[in-house]
mmCIF file of C-alpha atoms in Angstrom:
data_model
loop_
_atom_site.group_PDB
_atom_site.id
_atom_site.type_symbol
_atom_site.label_atom_id
_atom_site.label_comp_id
_atom_site.label_asym_id
_atom_site.label_seq_id
_atom_site.Cartn_x
_atom_site.Cartn_y
_atom_site.Cartn_z
ATOM 1 C CA MET V 1 0.286 0.079 -0.191
ATOM 2 C CA SER V 2 1.461 3.655 -0.595
ATOM 3 C CA GLU V 3 2.388 5.606 2.053
ATOM 4 C CA VAL V 4 -0.172 8.700 2.370
ATOM 5 C CA ARG V 5 1.679 12.166 1.996
ATOM 6 C CA GLN V 6 0.847 15.264 3.591
ATOM 7 C CA VAL V 7 0.445 18.449 1.207
ATOM 8 C CA LEU V 8 -0.010 21.359 2.297
ATOM 9 C CA VAL V 9 -2.286 24.318 0.681
ATOM 10 C CA ASP V 10 -1.758 27.657 2.078
ATOM 11 C CA ILE V 11 -5.160 29.514 2.639
ATOM 12 C CA GLU V 12 -3.073 32.789 2.880
ATOM 13 C CA PRO V 13 -2.935 34.306 -0.720
ATOM 14 C CA SER V 14 -6.585 34.025 -0.924
ATOM 15 C CA ALA V 15 -8.066 35.563 1.753
ATOM 16 C CA GLY V 16 -9.978 32.481 2.893
ATOM 17 C CA ARG V 17 -12.008 32.064 -0.432
ATOM 18 C CA ILE V 18 -10.286 28.543 -1.109
ATOM 19 C CA SER V 19 -12.763 26.125 -3.036
ATOM 20 C CA SER V 20 -10.175 23.720 -4.219
ATOM 21 C CA ALA V 21 -6.556 22.557 -4.452
ATOM 22 C CA VAL V 22 -5.214 20.829 -7.953
ATOM 23 C CA LEU V 23 -3.217 17.900 -6.817
ATOM 24 C CA ARG V 24 -0.427 16.803 -9.445
ATOM 25 C CA ALA V 25 1.357 14.403 -7.681
ATOM 26 C CA ALA V 26 0.737 10.744 -7.994
ATOM 27 C CA GLY V 27 -0.289 8.330 -5.012
ATOM 28 C CA PRO V 28 -2.313 8.775 -1.951
ATOM 29 C CA VAL V 29 -2.476 12.313 -1.009
ATOM 30 C CA LYS V 30 -3.919 14.354 2.436
ATOM 31 C CA VAL V 31 -4.576 17.768 1.827
ATOM 32 C CA ARG V 32 -4.236 20.262 4.613
ATOM 33 C CA LEU V 33 -5.120 23.928 4.634
ATOM 34 C CA SER V 34 -2.543 26.188 6.514
ATOM 35 C CA GLY V 35 -1.735 29.859 6.928
ATOM 36 C CA LYS V 36 -3.350 32.283 8.983
ATOM 37 C CA VAL V 37 -6.804 33.881 8.646
ATOM 38 C CA VAL V 38 -7.422 37.492 10.849
ATOM 39 C CA VAL V 39 -11.077 37.792 12.116
ATOM 40 C CA ASN V 40 -11.838 41.759 12.632
ATOM 41 C CA ALA V 41 -14.924 42.511 15.250
ATOM 42 C CA SER V 42 -16.602 45.186 14.024
ATOM 43 C CA SER V 43 -16.964 47.941 16.584
ATOM 44 C CA ARG V 44 -19.714 47.182 17.577
ATOM 45 C CA GLU V 45 -18.664 43.945 18.652
ATOM 46 C CA GLN V 46 -15.960 46.357 20.435
ATOM 47 C CA GLY V 47 -18.134 47.781 22.418
ATOM 48 C CA SER V 48 -20.047 45.022 23.522
ATOM 49 C CA PRO V 49 -19.815 44.690 27.720
ATOM 50 C CA ALA V 50 -18.289 40.928 26.842
ATOM 51 C CA CYS V 51 -15.312 42.728 24.852
ATOM 52 C CA ARG V 52 -14.544 45.065 26.943
ATOM 53 C CA ALA V 53 -14.878 42.875 30.268
ATOM 54 C CA LEU V 54 -13.083 40.303 28.384
ATOM 55 C CA ALA V 55 -10.067 43.163 27.740
ATOM 56 C CA GLY V 56 -10.036 44.557 30.510
ATOM 57 C CA SER V 57 -9.849 41.964 33.151
ATOM 58 C CA PHE V 58 -8.702 38.578 31.469
ATOM 59 C CA ASP V 59 -5.914 40.179 28.115
ATOM 60 C CA ILE V 60 -8.069 39.177 25.570
ATOM 61 C CA SER V 61 -8.600 41.918 23.076
ATOM 62 C CA PHE V 62 -10.588 40.865 20.047
ATOM 63 C CA CYS V 63 -9.084 42.131 16.492
ATOM 64 C CA ASP V 64 -9.612 45.609 15.407
ATOM 65 C CA ARG V 65 -8.254 46.402 11.634
ATOM 66 C CA LYS V 66 -5.597 43.855 12.460
ATOM 67 C CA GLN V 67 -3.930 42.511 8.894
ATOM 68 C CA LEU V 68 -1.814 39.500 8.122
ATOM 69 C CA SER V 69 1.634 41.886 7.811
ATOM 70 C CA ASP V 70 0.886 42.248 12.298
ATOM 71 C CA PHE V 71 1.467 38.530 12.617
ATOM 72 C CA SER V 72 5.021 37.019 11.812
ATOM 73 C CA PHE V 73 4.229 33.584 12.151
ATOM 74 C CA TYR V 74 3.295 30.882 9.833
ATOM 75 C CA PRO V 75 1.399 27.864 11.546
ATOM 76 C CA VAL V 76 -0.701 24.520 10.334
ATOM 77 C CA PRO V 77 -2.876 23.860 9.906
ATOM 78 C CA GLU V 78 -4.972 27.272 9.455
ATOM 79 C CA PHE V 79 -5.578 29.650 11.927
ATOM 80 C CA PHE V 80 -7.969 31.596 12.524
ATOM 81 C CA ILE V 81 -6.716 34.445 15.045
ATOM 82 C CA PHE V 82 -9.807 36.568 16.969
ATOM 83 C CA ALA V 83 -7.800 38.639 19.503
ATOM 84 C CA THR V 84 -4.381 39.226 20.949
ATOM 85 C CA ASP V 85 -2.927 40.294 24.429
ATOM 86 C CA ARG V 86 -0.678 42.543 26.250
ATOM 87 C CA GLN V 87 2.451 40.021 25.847
ATOM 88 C CA GLY V 88 2.040 39.682 22.224
ATOM 89 C CA GLY V 89 0.290 36.410 21.909
ATOM 90 C CA SER V 90 -2.302 35.728 19.350
ATOM 91 C CA ILE V 91 -5.413 33.650 20.145
ATOM 92 C CA GLY V 92 -7.448 31.962 17.269
ATOM 93 C CA THR V 93 -9.492 28.573 16.553
ATOM 94 C CA ILE V 94 -7.566 26.137 14.687
ATOM 95 C CA GLY V 95 -9.278 24.404 11.274
ATOM 96 C CA GLY V 96 -12.404 27.053 10.786
ATOM 97 C CA LEU V 97 -14.038 29.803 12.087
ATOM 98 C CA GLY V 98 -15.985 28.727 15.150
ATOM 99 C CA ASN V 99 -17.962 30.987 17.324
ATOM 100 C CA LEU V 100 -19.673 29.999 20.718
ATOM 101 C CA ALA V 101 -23.133 29.234 18.636
ATOM 102 C CA ALA V 102 -21.261 26.599 16.120
ATOM 103 C CA ASP V 103 -18.394 25.513 18.637
ATOM 104 C CA ASP V 104 -16.471 23.142 16.398
ATOM 105 C CA TYR V 105 -13.229 24.336 16.412
ATOM 106 C CA PRO V 106 -10.431 23.952 18.952
ATOM 107 C CA VAL V 107 -8.380 26.755 20.469
ATOM 108 C CA GLY V 108 -4.834 27.544 19.753
ATOM 109 C CA TYR V 109 -2.455 30.067 21.479
ATOM 110 C CA VAL V 110 0.465 31.395 19.999
ATOM 111 C CA GLU V 111 3.113 33.495 21.137
ATOM 112 C CA GLY V 112 7.283 33.511 21.299
ATOM 113 C CA GLY V 113 7.608 31.513 18.096
ATOM 114 C CA ALA V 114 6.280 28.312 20.190
ATOM 115 C CA GLY V 115 2.025 27.403 19.357
ATOM 116 C CA HIS V 116 0.002 25.537 21.746
ATOM 117 C CA LYS V 117 -3.573 24.001 21.540
ATOM 118 C CA VAL V 118 -4.963 25.190 24.866
ATOM 119 C CA ALA V 119 -8.551 24.363 24.766
ATOM 120 C CA ASP V 120 -11.228 21.892 22.209
ATOM 121 C CA SER V 121 -13.423 24.853 21.977
ATOM 122 C CA LEU V 122 -13.970 28.214 22.475
ATOM 123 C CA ARG V 123 -16.446 27.797 25.622
ATOM 124 C CA ASP V 124 -13.829 25.855 26.932
ATOM 125 C CA PHE V 125 -11.563 28.436 26.159
ATOM 126 C CA PHE V 126 -13.063 31.199 27.536
ATOM 127 C CA GLU V 127 -13.952 29.723 30.683
ATOM 128 C CA MET V 128 -10.383 28.867 31.374
ATOM 129 C CA ALA V 129 -9.782 32.261 30.432
ATOM 130 C CA VAL V 130 -12.360 33.732 32.875
ATOM 131 C CA TYR V 131 -11.790 31.248 36.200
ATOM 132 C CA TYR V 132 -8.525 30.896 35.422
ATOM 133 C CA PRO V 133 -7.098 33.837 34.290
ATOM 134 C CA CYS V 134 -3.702 32.581 34.927
ATOM 135 C CA TRP V 135 -3.801 30.009 32.164
ATOM 136 C CA ARG V 136 -0.765 31.826 30.419
ATOM 137 C CA GLU V 137 1.785 31.881 34.055
ATOM 138 C CA VAL V 138 0.362 27.694 33.640
ATOM 139 C CA LEU V 139 1.741 27.295 29.823
ATOM 140 C CA ARG V 140 4.941 28.802 30.079
ATOM 141 C CA SER V 141 5.364 26.848 33.569
ATOM 142 C CA VAL V 142 5.009 23.662 31.694
ATOM 143 C CA ARG V 143 6.819 24.755 28.412
ATOM 144 C CA GLU V 144 10.037 25.771 30.412
ATOM 145 C CA HIS V 145 9.511 22.735 32.761
ATOM 146 C CA GLU V 146 9.176 24.701 35.828
ATOM 147 C CA PRO V 147 7.137 24.278 38.869
ATOM 148 C CA TYR V 148 4.220 26.117 39.874
ATOM 149 C CA SER V 149 1.313 26.776 42.533
ATOM 150 C CA LEU V 150 -1.965 27.565 40.607
ATOM 151 C CA THR V 151 -3.375 28.450 44.365
ATOM 152 C CA GLU V 152 -0.856 31.964 44.539
ATOM 153 C CA LEU V 153 -0.901 32.055 40.992
ATOM 154 C CA LEU V 154 -4.871 32.649 41.073
ATOM 155 C CA ALA V 155 -4.460 34.884 44.495
ATOM 156 C CA ASP V 156 -1.851 36.685 42.602
ATOM 157 C CA TYR V 157 -3.906 37.751 39.546
ATOM 158 C CA GLU V 158 -6.822 38.324 41.703
ATOM 159 C CA ALA V 159 -4.487 41.064 43.728
ATOM 160 C CA ARG V 160 -3.804 42.571 40.707
ATOM 161 C CA ASN V 161 -6.787 42.835 38.807
ATOM 162 C CA ALA V 162 -9.775 44.581 41.056
ATOM 163 C CA ASP V 163 -12.314 44.612 38.969
ATOM 164 C CA SER V 164 -12.408 41.269 37.548
ATOM 165 C CA GLY V 165 -14.940 40.019 39.818
ATOM 166 C CA SER V 166 -17.679 42.441 38.668
ATOM 167 C CA ASP V 167 -16.200 41.686 35.025
ATOM 168 C CA ARG V 168 -16.818 37.674 35.832
ATOM 169 C CA ARG V 169 -20.259 38.154 36.555
ATOM 170 C CA VAL V 170 -20.768 40.182 33.340
ATOM 171 C CA LEU V 171 -19.576 37.526 31.046
ATOM 172 C CA GLN V 172 -21.199 35.013 32.786
ATOM 173 C CA ARG V 173 -24.310 36.889 32.374
ATOM 174 C CA THR V 174 -23.862 37.542 28.929
ATOM 175 C CA LEU V 175 -22.054 34.401 27.779
ATOM 176 C CA SER V 176 -23.498 32.069 30.244
ATOM 177 C CA LEU V 177 -19.950 30.620 31.175
ATOM 178 C CA ARG V 178 -19.758 28.544 34.360
ATOM 179 C CA HIS V 179 -16.789 27.417 36.503
ATOM 180 C CA ASN V 180 -14.993 24.043 35.303
ATOM 181 C CA PRO V 181 -12.841 22.721 38.280
ATOM 182 C CA ARG V 182 -10.953 20.847 35.204
ATOM 183 C CA SER V 183 -10.089 23.968 33.360
ATOM 184 C CA ILE V 184 -6.629 23.473 33.560
ATOM 185 C CA GLU V 185 -6.595 19.862 33.483
ATOM 186 C CA LYS V 186 -7.673 20.432 30.185
ATOM 187 C CA LEU V 187 -5.462 22.475 29.122
ATOM 188 C CA LEU V 188 -2.421 20.707 30.040
ATOM 189 C CA ALA V 189 -4.224 17.369 27.964
ATOM 190 C CA CYS V 190 -4.315 20.057 25.625
ATOM 191 C CA MET V 191 -0.896 20.762 25.148
ATOM 192 C CA ARG V 192 0.246 17.067 25.079
ATOM 193 C CA GLU V 193 -1.171 17.253 21.248
ATOM 194 C CA ARG V 194 1.590 18.922 19.754
ATOM 195 C CA ALA V 195 0.247 17.757 16.349
ATOM 196 C CA ALA V 196 -2.663 20.163 16.670
ATOM 197 C CA LEU V 197 -0.898 23.480 15.814
ATOM 198 C CA THR V 198 2.630 23.658 14.769
ATOM 199 C CA VAL V 199 3.981 27.383 14.574
ATOM 200 C CA TYR V 200 6.863 28.222 11.856
ATOM 201 C CA ALA V 201 8.569 31.727 11.482
ATOM 202 C CA SER V 202 7.479 31.782 8.068
ATOM 203 C CA LYS V 203 6.090 30.146 4.961
ATOM 204 C CA SER V 204 9.628 29.459 3.624
ATOM 205 C CA GLU V 205 10.527 27.595 6.896
ATOM 206 C CA ALA V 206 7.437 25.426 6.814
ATOM 207 C CA ALA V 207 8.353 24.634 3.028
ATOM 208 C CA ARG V 208 11.397 22.818 4.263
ATOM 209 C CA VAL V 209 9.626 20.283 5.924
ATOM 210 C CA ASN V 210 6.227 19.950 4.380
ATOM 211 C CA GLN V 211 5.141 19.973 0.689
ATOM 212 C CA PHE V 212 2.898 22.554 -0.778
ATOM 213 C CA GLN V 213 0.556 22.698 -3.505
ATOM 214 C CA GLU V 214 -0.253 25.722 -5.219
ATOM 215 C CA ILE V 215 -4.290 26.079 -5.797
ATOM 216 C CA GLY V 216 -5.753 26.046 -9.195
#
């Protein structure tokens, strides 16, 4: 039986308008879309209580007039960036564009040239981010093999963010979020899925270890 090879199709030149790929290589081939799509929120969405609460207390700022050139990395598979944070991190859905009504895609986080799957769904991500806002510190500690205390991280966060309680209540009401005591456990499980999101410095770097197919 012929080995199935993976072929990447870059979505960036087509701005997400790809409908098909013409495959010229012989043998079984698995097509996988790759690259970035930036999802900018409307001014109405930016001004909503939920968006203000996420940005104010939980460092999740929905994209506003962002462009592909604002993000220097290249992801595999395709990554729909909907938010950024003050640390230069990018938050997006992996493999498609999701929302809370059609919550079909996992969430990834890219920072400092590294990318990880961090949640199985948007709802899982927002519940983790709102009830465990120290999730980034946990991620970095695990990535760097350093010890951490979740109790101490949460206490430190609450001490530095006096308005987080009221913003959390806003998000409970507007997004119907609930506390999930397994949120960090689920984050750690997602991080172990290393193949879920791979980040390269550029498409040319990705091409050194992947085969790309131009679209027709």
